[in-house]
Amino acid sequence: MKDALKKRGDFNIILVDWDKGADKDYFQAAGNTRLVGAQVSELIRFLISSASGSPSSPEKFYIIGFSLGAHAAGYAGTYLKDNARMTLGRITGLDPAGPLFTNVRDARFRLDPSDARYVDVIHTDMPPKSGVFGFGMRNEAGQAHFFPNVGVKQPGCRQSLAKLGM
């Protein structure tokens, strides 16, 4: 994705590798999303305060997060809003993780439309309405939602409970 973005325009791209925090069992990794989000928001605050020449603003920042990373992006937006009175420009949640996040009512603890000026979500692994397990979140967590193949099963993809440490 980084290479595709570079071909599309002149962007500064920062990749967040939180492999050590996400390479635990799923429950610990889900808990680590809050810390990762706070660290990303601190980096954004630092970059804005250190900008020389033309001032930067949080509206110019766009975070893309997959699965637990989508919720970490939401935490970054919430943290900036609550602690620095800044609002991110955009978040794209790529199949936000469902387990431990689907029934969370408090928007501070999951991806939510208020985390940025614009939040869009692509759902690709939701549980079907029949209740069969899926790794993605069924909740609408943004202003715009996309549901390829009805957002449930994607051709050529297999599920593995081993990914969750189960």
Coordinates of N, CA and C in Angstrom, one line a residue:
M1 N 0.8 -1.2 0.0 CA 0.0 0.0 0.0 C 0.9 1.3 0.0
K2 N 2.0 1.2 0.7 CA 2.9 2.3 0.8 C 3.4 2.7 -0.6
D3 N 3.7 1.7 -1.4 CA 4.2 1.9 -2.8 C 3.1 2.5 -3.7
A4 N 1.9 2.0 -3.5 CA 0.8 2.6 -4.3 C 0.5 4.1 -3.9
L5 N 0.6 4.4 -2.6 CA 0.4 5.8 -2.2 C 1.6 6.7 -2.8
K6 N 2.8 6.2 -2.8 CA 3.9 7.0 -3.3 C 3.7 7.3 -4.8
K7 N 3.2 6.3 -5.5 CA 3.0 6.5 -6.9 C 1.9 7.5 -7.2
R8 N 1.0 7.6 -6.2 CA -0.2 8.5 -6.4 C 0.1 10.0 -6.1
G9 N 1.0 10.3 -5.2 CA 1.3 11.6 -4.9 C 2.5 11.8 -4.0
D10 N 2.8 13.0 -3.7 CA 3.9 13.4 -2.8 C 3.5 13.4 -1.4
F11 N 3.6 12.2 -0.7 CA 3.2 12.1 0.6 C 4.4 11.7 1.5
N12 N 4.3 12.1 2.8 CA 5.2 11.5 3.8 C 4.4 10.4 4.4
I13 N 5.0 9.2 4.3 CA 4.3 8.0 4.8 C 5.1 7.4 6.0
I14 N 4.4 7.2 7.1 CA 5.0 6.6 8.3 C 4.3 5.3 8.5
L15 N 5.1 4.2 8.6 CA 4.6 2.9 8.9 C 4.8 2.6 10.3
V16 N 3.8 2.1 11.0 CA 3.9 1.8 12.4 C 4.0 0.3 12.6
D17 N 5.2 -0.1 13.0 CA 5.4 -1.6 13.2 C 5.3 -1.9 14.7
W18 N 4.2 -2.4 15.1 CA 4.0 -2.7 16.5 C 3.9 -4.2 16.7
D19 N 4.7 -4.9 15.9 CA 4.8 -6.3 15.9 C 5.0 -6.9 17.3
K20 N 5.8 -6.3 18.1 CA 6.1 -6.9 19.4 C 4.8 -6.8 20.3
G21 N 4.1 -5.7 20.1 CA 2.8 -5.5 20.9 C 1.7 -6.3 20.3
A22 N 1.7 -6.6 19.0 CA 0.6 -7.3 18.4 C 0.9 -8.8 18.3
D23 N 2.1 -9.2 18.6 CA 2.5 -10.6 18.4 C 2.3 -11.4 19.7
K24 N 1.3 -11.0 20.5 CA 1.0 -11.7 21.7 C -0.3 -12.5 21.4
D25 N -0.9 -13.0 22.5 CA -2.2 -13.5 22.2 C -3.2 -12.4 21.9
Y26 N -4.3 -12.7 21.2 CA -5.2 -11.7 20.7 C -5.7 -10.7 21.8
F27 N -5.9 -11.2 23.0 CA -6.5 -10.4 24.1 C -5.5 -9.4 24.5
Q28 N -4.2 -9.7 24.6 CA -3.2 -8.8 25.0 C -3.0 -7.8 23.8
A29 N -3.0 -8.3 22.6 CA -2.8 -7.4 21.5 C -3.9 -6.4 21.4
A30 N -5.2 -6.8 21.7 CA -6.3 -5.9 21.7 C -6.1 -4.8 22.7
G31 N -5.6 -5.2 23.9 CA -5.3 -4.2 24.9 C -4.2 -3.2 24.6
N32 N -3.3 -3.7 23.8 CA -2.1 -2.8 23.4 C -2.5 -1.8 22.4
T33 N -3.7 -1.9 21.7 CA -4.1 -0.9 20.7 C -4.2 0.5 21.4
R34 N -4.6 0.6 22.6 CA -4.7 1.9 23.2 C -3.4 2.6 23.4
L35 N -2.4 1.8 23.8 CA -1.0 2.4 23.9 C -0.5 2.8 22.5
V36 N -0.7 1.9 21.5 CA -0.2 2.3 20.2 C -0.9 3.5 19.7
G37 N -2.2 3.6 19.9 CA -2.9 4.8 19.5 C -2.4 6.1 20.1
A38 N -2.1 6.0 21.4 CA -1.5 7.1 22.2 C -0.2 7.5 21.6
Q39 N 0.7 6.5 21.3 CA 2.0 6.8 20.8 C 1.9 7.4 19.4
V40 N 1.0 7.0 18.6 CA 0.9 7.6 17.3 C 0.4 9.0 17.4
S41 N -0.5 9.3 18.3 CA -1.0 10.7 18.5 C 0.1 11.6 19.0
E42 N 1.0 11.0 19.9 CA 2.1 11.8 20.3 C 3.1 12.1 19.2
L43 N 3.3 11.2 18.3 CA 4.1 11.4 17.2 C 3.5 12.5 16.3
I44 N 2.3 12.5 16.1 CA 1.6 13.5 15.3 C 1.7 14.9 15.9
R45 N 1.5 14.9 17.2 CA 1.7 16.2 17.9 C 3.1 16.7 17.8
F46 N 4.1 15.8 17.9 CA 5.5 16.2 17.7 C 5.8 16.8 16.3
L47 N 5.3 16.0 15.3 CA 5.5 16.5 13.9 C 4.9 17.8 13.7
I48 N 3.7 18.1 14.2 CA 3.0 19.4 14.0 C 3.8 20.5 14.7
S49 N 4.3 20.2 15.9 CA 5.0 21.3 16.7 C 6.4 21.5 16.1
S50 N 6.9 20.5 15.4 CA 8.3 20.6 14.8 C 8.3 21.1 13.4
A51 N 7.2 21.3 12.8 CA 7.1 21.7 11.4 C 7.8 23.0 11.2
S52 N 8.7 23.1 10.2 CA 9.3 24.3 9.9 C 8.8 24.8 8.6
G53 N 8.8 26.1 8.4 CA 8.2 26.6 7.1 C 6.7 26.7 7.2
S54 N 6.0 26.0 6.3 CA 4.6 26.0 6.4 C 4.1 25.2 7.5
P55 N 3.1 25.7 8.3 CA 2.7 25.0 9.5 C 1.8 23.8 9.0
S56 N 2.0 22.7 9.8 CA 1.2 21.5 9.5 C 0.0 21.5 10.4
S57 N -1.0 20.7 10.1 CA -2.2 20.6 11.0 C -2.6 19.2 11.0
P58 N -3.4 18.8 12.1 CA -3.8 17.4 12.2 C -4.8 17.0 11.1
E59 N -5.4 18.0 10.5 CA -6.4 17.7 9.4 C -5.6 17.1 8.2
K60 N -4.3 17.3 8.1 CA -3.6 16.8 7.0 C -3.1 15.3 7.2
F61 N -3.4 14.8 8.3 CA -3.0 13.4 8.7 C -4.1 12.4 8.3
Y62 N -3.7 11.3 7.8 CA -4.6 10.3 7.3 C -4.0 9.0 7.8
I63 N -4.7 8.3 8.7 CA -4.3 7.0 9.2 C -5.1 5.9 8.6
I64 N -4.4 4.9 8.2 CA -5.0 3.7 7.7 C -4.7 2.5 8.6
G65 N -5.6 1.8 9.1 CA -5.4 0.7 10.0 C -6.2 -0.5 9.7
F66 N -5.5 -1.7 9.8 CA -6.2 -3.0 9.5 C -6.4 -3.7 10.8
S67 N -7.6 -4.3 10.9 CA -8.0 -5.1 12.1 C -7.8 -4.3 13.4
L68 N -6.9 -4.8 14.2 CA -6.6 -4.1 15.5 C -6.1 -2.7 15.2
G69 N -5.3 -2.6 14.1 CA -4.8 -1.3 13.7 C -5.8 -0.2 13.5
A70 N -7.0 -0.7 13.0 CA -8.1 0.3 12.8 C -8.5 0.9 14.2
H71 N -8.6 0.1 15.2 CA -8.9 0.6 16.5 C -7.8 1.4 17.1
A72 N -6.6 1.0 16.8 CA -5.4 1.9 17.3 C -5.5 3.3 16.6
A73 N -5.9 3.3 15.4 CA -6.1 4.6 14.7 C -7.2 5.4 15.3
G74 N -8.3 4.7 15.7 CA -9.4 5.4 16.4 C -8.9 6.0 17.8
Y75 N -8.1 5.2 18.5 CA -7.5 5.7 19.8 C -6.6 6.9 19.5
A76 N -5.9 6.9 18.4 CA -5.0 8.0 18.1 C -5.9 9.3 17.9
G77 N -7.0 9.1 17.2 CA -7.9 10.3 17.0 C -8.5 10.7 18.2
T78 N -9.0 9.8 19.1 CA -9.6 10.2 20.3 C -8.6 10.9 21.2
Y79 N -7.4 10.3 21.3 CA -6.3 10.9 22.2 C -6.0 12.3 21.8
L80 N -5.8 12.5 20.5 CA -5.6 13.9 20.0 C -6.7 14.8 20.3
K81 N -7.9 14.4 20.1 CA -9.1 15.2 20.4 C -9.2 15.6 21.9
D82 N -9.0 14.6 22.7 CA -9.2 14.7 24.2 C -8.0 15.5 24.8
N83 N -6.8 15.2 24.4 CA -5.6 15.8 25.0 C -4.9 17.0 24.4
A84 N -5.2 17.2 23.1 CA -4.6 18.3 22.4 C -5.6 19.2 21.7
R85 N -6.8 18.9 21.8 CA -7.9 19.6 21.1 C -7.6 19.7 19.6
M86 N -7.2 18.6 19.0 CA -6.9 18.5 17.6 C -7.8 17.4 17.0
T87 N -8.1 17.6 15.7 CA -8.9 16.5 15.1 C -8.2 16.0 13.8
L88 N -8.0 14.7 13.7 CA -7.4 14.1 12.6 C -8.2 14.4 11.3
G89 N -7.6 14.4 10.2 CA -8.3 14.6 8.9 C -9.1 13.4 8.5
R90 N -8.4 12.2 8.5 CA -9.1 11.0 8.0 C -8.6 9.7 8.6
I91 N -9.4 8.8 8.8 CA -9.1 7.4 9.2 C -9.8 6.5 8.3
T92 N -9.1 5.5 7.8 CA -9.7 4.4 7.0 C -9.5 3.1 7.9
G93 N -10.6 2.5 8.3 CA -10.5 1.2 9.0 C -10.7 0.1 8.0
L94 N -9.6 -0.7 7.8 CA -9.7 -1.9 7.0 C -10.1 -3.1 7.8
D95 N -11.3 -3.5 7.7 CA -11.9 -4.6 8.5 C -11.5 -4.5 10.0
P96 N -12.0 -3.5 10.7 CA -11.8 -3.4 12.1 C -12.1 -4.6 12.8
A97 N -11.2 -5.0 13.7 CA -11.4 -6.3 14.5 C -12.7 -6.3 15.2
G98 N -13.4 -7.4 15.2 CA -14.7 -7.5 15.9 C -14.6 -8.1 17.3
P99 N -13.8 -9.2 17.5 CA -13.8 -9.7 18.9 C -13.2 -8.7 19.9
L100 N -13.9 -8.5 21.0 CA -13.7 -7.6 22.1 C -14.0 -6.2 21.7
F101 N -14.5 -5.9 20.5 CA -14.8 -4.5 20.1 C -16.3 -4.4 19.7
T102 N -16.9 -5.4 19.2 CA -18.2 -5.3 18.6 C -19.3 -4.8 19.6
N103 N -19.3 -5.2 20.9 CA -20.3 -4.8 21.8 C -19.9 -3.7 22.7
V104 N -18.8 -3.0 22.4 CA -18.3 -1.9 23.2 C -19.2 -0.7 22.9
R105 N -19.9 -0.2 23.9 CA -20.8 0.9 23.7 C -20.1 2.3 23.7
D106 N -19.0 2.3 24.6 CA -18.3 3.6 24.8 C -17.4 3.8 23.5
A107 N -17.7 4.8 22.8 CA -16.9 5.1 21.5 C -15.5 5.4 21.7
R108 N -15.0 5.7 22.9 CA -13.6 6.0 23.2 C -12.8 4.7 23.1
F109 N -13.4 3.6 23.1 CA -12.7 2.3 23.2 C -12.8 1.5 21.9
R110 N -13.1 2.1 20.8 CA -13.2 1.4 19.5 C -13.2 2.5 18.4
L111 N -13.0 2.1 17.2 CA -13.1 3.0 16.1 C -14.5 3.6 16.0
D112 N -14.6 4.9 15.8 CA -15.9 5.6 15.8 C -15.8 6.8 14.9
P113 N -17.0 7.2 14.3 CA -17.0 8.3 13.4 C -16.5 9.6 14.0
S114 N -16.4 9.8 15.3 CA -15.9 11.1 15.8 C -14.4 11.1 16.0
D115 N -13.7 10.0 15.6 CA -12.2 9.9 15.7 C -11.5 10.8 14.7
A116 N -12.1 11.2 13.7 CA -11.5 12.1 12.7 C -12.6 12.8 11.9
R117 N -12.2 13.8 11.1 CA -13.2 14.6 10.3 C -13.9 13.6 9.4
Y118 N -13.2 12.6 8.9 CA -13.9 11.6 8.0 C -13.3 10.3 8.3
V119 N -14.2 9.3 8.6 CA -13.9 7.9 8.9 C -14.6 7.1 7.9
D120 N -13.9 6.3 7.2 CA -14.5 5.3 6.3 C -14.0 3.9 6.7
V121 N -14.9 2.9 6.4 CA -14.6 1.6 6.9 C -14.9 0.6 5.7
I122 N -14.0 -0.3 5.5 CA -14.2 -1.4 4.5 C -14.3 -2.7 5.3
H123 N -15.5 -3.3 5.3 CA -15.8 -4.5 6.0 C -15.6 -5.7 5.1
T124 N -14.7 -6.6 5.4 CA -14.5 -7.8 4.6 C -14.6 -9.1 5.3
D125 N -14.7 -9.1 6.6 CA -14.8 -10.4 7.3 C -15.8 -10.3 8.5
M126 N -16.9 -9.7 8.3 CA -17.9 -9.6 9.4 C -18.5 -11.0 9.6
P127 N -19.0 -11.3 10.8 CA -19.8 -12.5 11.0 C -21.1 -12.3 10.2
P128 N -21.6 -13.4 9.6 CA -22.9 -13.3 8.9 C -24.0 -13.1 10.0
K129 N -25.1 -12.6 9.6 CA -26.2 -12.4 10.5 C -26.6 -13.6 11.3
S130 N -26.3 -14.8 10.7 CA -26.7 -16.1 11.4 C -25.9 -16.3 12.6
G131 N -24.8 -15.5 12.9 CA -24.1 -15.6 14.1 C -22.8 -16.4 14.0
V132 N -22.5 -16.9 12.8 CA -21.3 -17.7 12.6 C -20.1 -16.7 12.8
F133 N -19.0 -17.2 13.3 CA -17.9 -16.3 13.7 C -17.2 -15.7 12.5
G134 N -16.9 -14.4 12.6 CA -16.1 -13.7 11.7 C -15.1 -12.8 12.5
F135 N -14.0 -12.4 11.9 CA -13.0 -11.6 12.7 C -13.3 -10.1 12.7
G136 N -14.1 -9.7 11.7 CA -14.4 -8.3 11.5 C -15.6 -7.8 12.4
M137 N -15.7 -6.5 12.4 CA -16.7 -5.8 13.2 C -17.9 -5.6 12.3
R138 N -19.1 -5.9 12.8 CA -20.3 -5.6 12.1 C -20.8 -4.2 12.3
N139 N -20.4 -3.6 13.4 CA -20.9 -2.2 13.8 C -20.4 -1.2 12.7
E140 N -21.3 -0.2 12.5 CA -20.9 0.9 11.7 C -20.0 1.8 12.5
A141 N -18.8 2.0 12.1 CA -17.8 2.8 12.9 C -17.3 4.0 12.2
G142 N -18.0 4.4 11.1 CA -17.5 5.6 10.4 C -18.7 6.3 9.7
Q143 N -18.3 7.3 8.9 CA -19.4 8.0 8.1 C -19.7 7.2 6.8
A144 N -18.8 6.5 6.3 CA -19.0 5.7 5.1 C -18.5 4.3 5.3
H145 N -19.3 3.3 4.7 CA -19.0 1.9 4.9 C -19.1 1.2 3.5
F146 N -18.1 0.3 3.3 CA -18.1 -0.4 2.1 C -18.1 -1.9 2.5
F147 N -18.9 -2.7 1.7 CA -19.1 -4.1 2.0 C -18.8 -5.0 0.8
P148 N -17.5 -5.2 0.4 CA -17.2 -6.0 -0.7 C -17.8 -7.4 -0.4
N149 N -18.4 -8.0 -1.4 CA -19.0 -9.4 -1.3 C -19.9 -9.5 0.0
V150 N -20.7 -8.4 0.2 CA -21.6 -8.3 1.4 C -20.8 -8.2 2.7
G151 N -19.5 -8.0 2.6 CA -18.7 -7.8 3.8 C -18.4 -9.1 4.7
V152 N -18.8 -10.3 4.1 CA -18.7 -11.5 5.0 C -17.5 -12.3 4.6
K153 N -17.5 -13.0 3.5 CA -16.4 -13.9 3.1 C -15.9 -13.5 1.8
Q154 N -14.6 -13.4 1.7 CA -13.9 -13.0 0.4 C -13.4 -14.2 -0.3
P155 N -13.6 -14.3 -1.6 CA -13.1 -15.5 -2.3 C -11.6 -15.7 -2.2
G156 N -11.2 -16.9 -1.9 CA -9.8 -17.2 -1.8 C -9.2 -16.9 -0.4
C157 N -10.0 -16.5 0.5 CA -9.5 -16.2 1.9 C -10.0 -17.3 2.9
R158 N -9.1 -17.7 3.7 CA -9.5 -18.7 4.7 C -9.4 -18.1 6.1
Q159 N -10.2 -18.5 7.0 CA -10.1 -18.1 8.4 C -9.3 -19.1 9.2
S160 N -8.6 -18.5 10.3 CA -7.8 -19.4 11.1 C -8.0 -18.9 12.6
L161 N -8.5 -19.7 13.4 CA -8.6 -19.4 14.8 C -7.2 -19.3 15.5
A162 N -6.2 -19.9 14.8 CA -4.8 -19.9 15.4 C -4.3 -18.4 15.4
K163 N -4.8 -17.6 14.5 CA -4.4 -16.2 14.6 C -4.8 -15.5 15.9
L164 N -5.9 -16.0 16.5 CA -6.4 -15.4 17.7 C -5.8 -16.0 18.9
G165 N -4.9 -17.0 18.8 CA -4.3 -17.7 19.9 C -5.4 -18.6 20.6
M166 N -6.4 -19.0 19.8 CA -7.4 -19.9 20.4 C -7.2 -21.3 19.9

